[in-house]
Short mmCIF file of C-alpha atoms in Angstrom, two decimals:
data_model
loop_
_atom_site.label_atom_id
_atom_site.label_comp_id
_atom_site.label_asym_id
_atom_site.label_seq_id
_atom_site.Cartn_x
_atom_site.Cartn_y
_atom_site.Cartn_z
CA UNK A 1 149.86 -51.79 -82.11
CA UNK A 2 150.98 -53.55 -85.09
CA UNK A 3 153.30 -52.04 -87.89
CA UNK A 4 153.61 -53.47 -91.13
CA UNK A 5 156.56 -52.96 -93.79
CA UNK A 6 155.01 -52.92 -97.53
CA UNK A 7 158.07 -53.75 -99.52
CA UNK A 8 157.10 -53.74 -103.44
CA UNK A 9 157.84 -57.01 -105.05
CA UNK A 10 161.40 -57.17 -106.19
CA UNK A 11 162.62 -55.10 -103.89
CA UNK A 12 164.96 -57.53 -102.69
CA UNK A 13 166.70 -57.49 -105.62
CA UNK A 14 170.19 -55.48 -105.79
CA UNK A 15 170.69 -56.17 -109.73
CA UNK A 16 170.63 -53.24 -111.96
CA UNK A 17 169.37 -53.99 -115.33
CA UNK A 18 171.77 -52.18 -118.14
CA UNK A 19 170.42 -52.64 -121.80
CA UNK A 20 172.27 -52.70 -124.41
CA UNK A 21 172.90 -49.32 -126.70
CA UNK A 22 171.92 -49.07 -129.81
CA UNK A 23 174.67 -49.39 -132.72
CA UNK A 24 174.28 -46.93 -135.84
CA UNK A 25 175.82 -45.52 -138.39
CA UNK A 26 175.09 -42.94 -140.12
CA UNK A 27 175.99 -42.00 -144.00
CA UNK A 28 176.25 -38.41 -144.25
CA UNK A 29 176.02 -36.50 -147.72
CA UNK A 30 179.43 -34.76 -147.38
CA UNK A 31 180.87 -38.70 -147.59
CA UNK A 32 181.77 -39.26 -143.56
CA UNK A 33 180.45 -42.25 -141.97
CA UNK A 34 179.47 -41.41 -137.85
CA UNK A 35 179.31 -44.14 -135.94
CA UNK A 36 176.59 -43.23 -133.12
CA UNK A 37 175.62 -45.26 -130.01
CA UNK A 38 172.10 -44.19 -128.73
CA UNK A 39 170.56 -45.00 -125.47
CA UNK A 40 167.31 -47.57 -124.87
CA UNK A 41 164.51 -47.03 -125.49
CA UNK A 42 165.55 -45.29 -128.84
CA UNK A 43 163.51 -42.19 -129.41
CA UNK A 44 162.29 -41.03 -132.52
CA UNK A 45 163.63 -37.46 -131.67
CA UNK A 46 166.78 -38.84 -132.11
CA UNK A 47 166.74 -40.69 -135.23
CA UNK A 48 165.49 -37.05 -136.99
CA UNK A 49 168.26 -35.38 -135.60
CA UNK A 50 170.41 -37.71 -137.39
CA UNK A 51 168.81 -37.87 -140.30
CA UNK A 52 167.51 -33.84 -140.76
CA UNK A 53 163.98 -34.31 -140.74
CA UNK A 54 160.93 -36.57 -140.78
CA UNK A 55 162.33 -40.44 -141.47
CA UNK A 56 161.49 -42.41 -143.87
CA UNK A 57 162.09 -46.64 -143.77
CA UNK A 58 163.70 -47.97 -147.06
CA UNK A 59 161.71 -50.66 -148.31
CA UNK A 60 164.12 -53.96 -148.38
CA UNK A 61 163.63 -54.09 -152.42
CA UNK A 62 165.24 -50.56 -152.99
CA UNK A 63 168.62 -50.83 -154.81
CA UNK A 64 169.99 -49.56 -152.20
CA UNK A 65 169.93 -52.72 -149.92
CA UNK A 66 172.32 -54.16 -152.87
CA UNK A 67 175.15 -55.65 -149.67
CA UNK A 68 173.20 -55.14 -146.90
CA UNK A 69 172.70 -57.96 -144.41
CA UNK A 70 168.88 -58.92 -144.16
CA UNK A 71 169.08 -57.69 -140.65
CA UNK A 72 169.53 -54.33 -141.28
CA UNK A 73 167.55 -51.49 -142.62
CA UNK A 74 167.89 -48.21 -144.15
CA UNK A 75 166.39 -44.89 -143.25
CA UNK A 76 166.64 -41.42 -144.90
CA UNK A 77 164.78 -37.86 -144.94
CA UNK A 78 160.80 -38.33 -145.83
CA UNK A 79 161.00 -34.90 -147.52
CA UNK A 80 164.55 -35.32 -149.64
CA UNK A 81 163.15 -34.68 -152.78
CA UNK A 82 160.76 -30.99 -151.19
CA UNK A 83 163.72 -29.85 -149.20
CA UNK A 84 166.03 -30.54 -152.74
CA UNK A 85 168.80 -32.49 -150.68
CA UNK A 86 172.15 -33.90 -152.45
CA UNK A 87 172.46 -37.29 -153.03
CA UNK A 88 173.87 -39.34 -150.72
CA UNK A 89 177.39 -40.59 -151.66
CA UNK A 90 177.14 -44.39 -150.12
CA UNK A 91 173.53 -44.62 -151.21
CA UNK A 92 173.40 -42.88 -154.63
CA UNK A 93 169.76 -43.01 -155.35
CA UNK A 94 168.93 -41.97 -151.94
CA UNK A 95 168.69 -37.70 -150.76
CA UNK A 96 170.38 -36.22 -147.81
CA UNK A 97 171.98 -38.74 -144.50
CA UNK A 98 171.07 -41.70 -144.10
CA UNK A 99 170.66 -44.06 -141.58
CA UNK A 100 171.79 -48.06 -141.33
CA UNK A 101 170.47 -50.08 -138.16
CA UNK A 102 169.76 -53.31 -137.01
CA UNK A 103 166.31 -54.33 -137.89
CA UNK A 104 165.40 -55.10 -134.23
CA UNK A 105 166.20 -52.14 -133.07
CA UNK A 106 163.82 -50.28 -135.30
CA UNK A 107 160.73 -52.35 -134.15
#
């Protein structure tokens, strides 16, 4: 009788694969700035926590991009202006935290 060994393909390999974390920081309305390190893949669960609700991308011609390397974007609450949030100290013309990240990360 014959026995085979099905070994998937890779299997063979020992190397773990670590991704990188993802870097943001978040503006917060009572002026502190968190830095926050997320895990891959970045869940949308956890950009709402951060920011208090549904997010909402900043388009790249707000005002508030006035200093901000192209390779970052902004996000903030959807619902700022229904929920009645304070302005946002770093980002005056934006309501409640807000979020800066690399623009690769987001897609």
């Amino acid at each position: 009788m014959n026995f085979y060994t099905w070994k998937p393909i890779g299997s063979n390999m020992n190397k773990t694969i670590t991704s990188k974390s993802i870097e943001i920081k978040v503006y917060k309305t009572n002026g502190e700035i968190e830095d926050h390190s997320l895990k891959r893949p970045l869940r949308l669960k956890s950009l709402q926590k951060l920011i208090g609700g549904y997010i909402e991308l900043v388009p790249q011609s707000h005002d508030s991009y006035n200093g901000i390397p192209e390779n970052k974007i902004l996000l903030c609450d959807e619902d700022g202006h229904h929920k009645r949030l304070t302005p946002n100290p770093k980002h005056k013309s934006l309501l409640g935290n807000v979020v800066l990240m690399d623009t690769d990360d987001f897609k």
